[in-house]
Each structure stands twice: as C-alpha cells, then as structure tokens.
Short mmCIF file of C-alpha atoms in Angstrom, two decimals:
data_model
loop_
_atom_site.label_atom_id
_atom_site.label_comp_id
_atom_site.label_asym_id
_atom_site.label_seq_id
_atom_site.Cartn_x
_atom_site.Cartn_y
_atom_site.Cartn_z
CA MET A 1 109.38 105.74 100.12
CA ILE A 2 107.11 104.73 102.97
CA ILE A 3 108.48 104.36 106.48
CA LEU A 4 105.99 102.15 108.32
CA VAL A 5 105.76 102.28 112.12
CA ARG A 6 103.51 100.19 114.36
CA HIS A 7 102.40 101.67 117.68
CA GLY A 8 104.27 100.68 120.82
CA GLU A 9 103.09 98.05 123.29
CA THR A 10 99.74 98.73 124.96
CA PHE A 11 98.30 97.45 128.22
CA TRP A 12 95.92 95.27 126.22
CA ASN A 13 98.82 93.85 124.17
CA ARG A 14 100.44 92.89 127.47
CA GLU A 15 97.23 91.33 128.81
CA GLY A 16 96.55 89.33 125.63
CA ARG A 17 93.35 91.28 125.05
CA ILE A 18 92.00 91.77 121.51
CA GLN A 19 92.14 95.45 120.62
CA GLY A 20 90.92 96.02 117.10
CA ARG A 21 89.67 99.60 117.09
CA THR A 22 89.15 99.83 120.85
CA GLU A 23 91.43 102.17 122.77
CA SER A 24 94.24 100.99 125.04
CA ASP A 25 97.07 103.19 126.31
CA LEU A 26 100.75 102.56 125.72
CA THR A 27 102.62 100.88 128.56
CA PRO A 28 105.87 102.47 129.83
CA LEU A 29 107.69 99.98 127.56
CA GLY A 30 105.40 101.03 124.71
CA GLU A 31 106.35 104.67 125.28
CA ARG A 32 110.05 103.75 125.11
CA GLN A 33 109.43 101.68 121.96
CA ALA A 34 107.59 104.61 120.38
CA ALA A 35 110.48 106.97 121.18
CA ALA A 36 113.04 104.51 119.79
CA MET A 37 111.03 103.94 116.59
CA ALA A 38 110.59 107.69 116.19
CA ALA A 39 114.35 108.25 116.41
CA LEU A 40 114.92 105.48 113.88
CA ALA A 41 112.29 106.94 111.52
CA ALA A 42 113.96 110.35 111.80
CA ASP A 43 117.31 108.74 110.90
CA LEU A 44 115.74 107.08 107.86
CA VAL A 45 114.29 110.39 106.71
CA GLY A 46 117.91 111.41 106.39
CA ALA A 47 120.28 114.26 106.89
CA GLU A 48 118.40 116.54 104.49
CA GLY A 49 115.60 116.72 107.03
CA PRO A 50 111.87 116.23 106.70
CA HIS A 51 111.29 118.63 103.79
CA GLY A 52 108.77 117.04 101.44
CA TRP A 53 107.82 114.32 103.94
CA ARG A 54 104.36 113.69 105.42
CA LEU A 55 103.47 111.97 108.70
CA VAL A 56 100.17 110.10 108.33
CA CYS A 57 98.52 108.24 111.20
CA SER A 58 95.59 106.05 112.13
CA PRO A 59 92.92 107.88 114.16
CA ILE A 60 93.22 105.35 117.03
CA GLY A 61 94.83 106.70 120.21
CA ARG A 62 97.74 104.26 120.55
CA ALA A 63 98.88 105.09 117.01
CA GLN A 64 98.31 108.81 117.60
CA ARG A 65 100.45 108.66 120.77
CA THR A 66 103.22 106.87 118.86
CA ALA A 67 102.95 109.40 116.02
CA GLY A 68 103.43 112.14 118.60
CA PHE A 69 106.92 110.81 119.25
CA VAL A 70 107.59 110.72 115.50
CA ALA A 71 106.32 114.30 115.14
CA GLU A 72 108.65 115.42 117.91
CA ALA A 73 111.63 113.64 116.34
CA THR A 74 111.00 114.91 112.81
CA GLY A 75 109.18 118.22 113.24
CA LEU A 76 106.37 116.99 110.98
CA PRO A 77 102.69 117.67 111.69
CA ILE A 78 100.45 114.64 112.12
CA GLU A 79 97.82 114.00 109.45
CA THR A 80 95.08 111.53 110.36
CA ASP A 81 93.64 109.10 107.81
CA ALA A 82 90.88 106.65 108.80
CA ARG A 83 92.09 104.16 106.19
CA LEU A 84 95.10 103.42 108.44
CA ALA A 85 92.88 102.24 111.32
CA GLU A 86 93.36 98.73 112.67
CA ILE A 87 91.08 95.87 111.69
CA CYS A 88 87.70 95.92 113.38
CA CYS A 89 87.48 92.75 115.48
CA GLY A 90 83.75 93.09 116.09
CA ALA A 91 82.38 91.19 119.09
CA TRP A 92 85.85 90.05 120.14
CA GLU A 93 87.20 93.53 120.92
CA GLY A 94 88.12 93.89 124.57
CA ARG A 95 88.03 90.17 125.23
CA LEU A 96 91.01 88.08 126.24
CA ARG A 97 92.45 85.77 123.59
CA ALA A 98 92.40 82.99 126.19
CA GLU A 99 88.67 83.54 126.73
CA ILE A 100 87.94 83.30 122.99
CA ALA A 101 90.22 80.25 122.69
CA HIS A 102 88.26 78.53 125.46
CA ILE A 103 84.98 79.08 123.60
CA HIS A 104 86.43 78.46 120.12
CA PRO A 105 89.40 76.07 120.59
CA ASP A 106 90.52 76.27 116.94
CA ALA A 107 90.19 80.05 116.63
CA PHE A 108 93.90 80.83 116.93
CA ALA A 109 95.30 77.87 114.98
CA THR A 110 96.40 80.22 112.16
CA ARG A 111 96.85 83.94 111.64
CA GLU A 112 93.47 83.91 109.92
CA TRP A 113 91.88 84.30 113.37
CA PHE A 114 91.77 88.09 112.97
CA PHE A 115 89.13 87.64 110.30
CA GLY A 116 86.85 85.31 112.27
CA ALA A 117 85.32 87.73 114.75
CA PRO A 118 81.53 88.12 114.53
CA GLY A 119 80.83 91.57 113.09
CA GLY A 120 84.50 92.18 112.26
CA GLU A 121 86.32 93.03 109.07
CA THR A 122 87.63 90.50 106.58
CA PHE A 123 91.07 90.15 105.00
CA GLU A 124 89.58 91.68 101.85
CA ASP A 125 88.12 94.65 103.76
CA VAL A 126 91.43 95.63 105.35
CA THR A 127 93.45 94.94 102.19
CA ALA A 128 91.05 97.15 100.23
CA ARG A 129 91.58 100.03 102.70
CA ALA A 130 95.36 99.61 102.64
CA SER A 131 95.45 99.32 98.84
CA ASP A 132 93.18 102.35 98.45
CA TRP A 133 95.51 104.41 100.62
CA LEU A 134 98.57 103.13 98.76
CA GLY A 135 96.95 104.01 95.43
CA THR A 136 96.48 107.66 96.43
CA LEU A 137 100.16 108.25 97.22
CA PRO A 138 102.54 109.96 94.79
CA PRO A 139 104.67 107.59 92.72
CA GLU A 140 108.20 106.69 93.77
CA PRO A 141 110.67 108.40 94.09
CA GLU A 142 108.49 111.43 95.01
CA ARG A 143 106.67 109.39 97.68
CA ARG A 144 107.89 110.43 101.15
CA ILE A 145 105.54 109.18 103.83
CA ILE A 146 105.92 108.08 107.43
CA ALA A 147 102.84 105.97 108.25
CA VAL A 148 101.99 105.11 111.86
CA SER A 149 99.46 102.33 112.19
CA HIS A 150 98.82 98.86 113.57
CA GLY A 151 99.88 95.21 113.35
CA VAL A 152 97.26 93.73 111.03
CA TRP A 153 96.92 96.85 108.89
CA GLY A 154 100.69 97.15 108.46
CA ARG A 155 101.02 93.47 107.62
CA LEU A 156 98.35 93.76 104.91
CA LEU A 157 99.82 97.02 103.56
CA ARG A 158 103.20 95.34 103.14
CA GLY A 159 101.51 92.41 101.43
CA ALA A 160 99.69 94.73 99.01
CA TYR A 161 102.85 96.74 98.34
CA ALA A 162 104.95 93.66 97.56
CA GLY A 163 102.20 91.73 95.75
CA LEU A 164 102.39 88.86 98.25
CA ASP A 165 99.82 86.09 98.30
CA ARG A 166 97.50 85.77 101.28
CA GLN A 167 99.61 83.28 103.24
CA ALA A 168 102.88 85.16 102.71
CA THR A 169 101.13 88.37 103.76
CA LEU A 170 99.87 86.82 106.99
CA ASP A 171 103.23 85.17 107.79
CA GLN A 172 104.98 88.55 108.15
CA ASP A 173 106.15 89.81 111.54
CA VAL A 174 104.47 92.75 113.29
CA PRO A 175 107.15 94.09 115.68
CA GLN A 176 106.72 96.98 118.07
CA ASP A 177 110.45 97.69 118.14
CA ALA A 178 111.27 97.99 114.44
CA VAL A 179 110.24 100.03 111.42
CA TYR A 180 109.91 99.05 107.78
CA ARG A 181 111.04 100.95 104.72
CA LEU A 182 109.02 100.29 101.56
CA TYR A 183 110.92 101.59 98.58
CA ASN A 184 111.57 100.61 94.99
CA GLY A 185 109.56 97.40 95.35
CA GLN A 186 111.55 96.23 98.38
CA ILE A 187 110.67 95.98 102.05
CA ASP A 188 113.51 96.44 104.53
CA ARG A 189 113.26 96.00 108.30
CA PHE A 190 115.23 98.19 110.71
CA ASP A 191 115.34 97.06 114.33
CA CYS A 192 115.63 99.48 117.24
CA GLU A 193 118.22 99.10 119.93
CA PRO A 194 117.03 96.58 122.54
CA LEU A 195 114.89 98.10 125.29
CA ASP A 196 114.42 96.68 128.79
#
C-alpha cells in the first residue's frame, strides 16, 4: 500500500507562481492542510500502528515541512528520496503563470504546459523517476509506504501505478486537502475535513 500525500498550499501556490523545484513556504492554510492530511494518513495506517511502515519524502522544503506533520502523527522517521522531487520547470520557475501566459498565450491551454518550460523536465523524465521509485518498492501486500511529494509527481506516479495513458494521467486531480491510497491496483481518494 502507498499512501500518497501532496504538500499543503504554499505562498507561491496562492500567488499563481510556478514552483517546480524552487522553495516556497507553506501558508497558514497550507500548515492546517498538512496537519489534516497527516491525521488522515495516520488513520489509514490503521489501529495496529506504524510498525513496518516507511515515510518517504521529496527533498524539497514544502514537502519536508508537510512530512514533518506526518512524522508527528505517525511516529515514523522521514526518509528523503530525490526521485520524489517535483518536476523541474526550468526557466519558468519563480515566474507568475499570468506572466508566462502573456508571453505565450497558448501555454496553459492543456495540462501539458508543465512540460513546455525551457530547460525543464519532460513527461517522460518525471514518469521515469516515479516508475523507477515504484519499481524499487516491496511487492503488495508487504508494501507499506507513506509518500509525501508534489502535484505533478504524484499525478504521474498514480498514472504509472494504474497504467493510465498520458491524457488520463494528466486529467487527474492534485488536491492539497486529500490523500490517495494506492493498493491492489486501485487508487482511492480520501478527503480531509473542510478547512477555512
């Protein structure tokens, strides 16, 4: 089983700024989202506790901060794996989406925009990292992992896990107030209680 958590809202998420691998702190709402997702992940781990579970996280600060909440809720130590890092958005990192849209009016017409940044990673690059990580995990049912990562990476991991085609992979949601359970070939979404 994999319990997949995306980091909480960041200041750059709120501003509409492209993050990629650049750092941006969690907002107060993002902190509350992280705490709520951590509690939900702990519930999904179950009554038997975290024995046999691992908590693996992207090296990027917003994911590490979110994983800190999960570690507190579960008692698990955080392991860092660079393969869980968000897509590199190259020259677009730190720039406002509106600014890029002004220069490239068609850039955001589809969810393919993530892969159009000069010097950034491709769909194939990120899928290869996600698939490589997935391939190193123990088989189900021994697999017990909580993974804390990012929107694009998590979307592509779920696509690789379920064998989705490119469009179906990109059409998936990337919430910051829900977690996903990947188990026995299925992907289930669990929403947190609404936060204000």
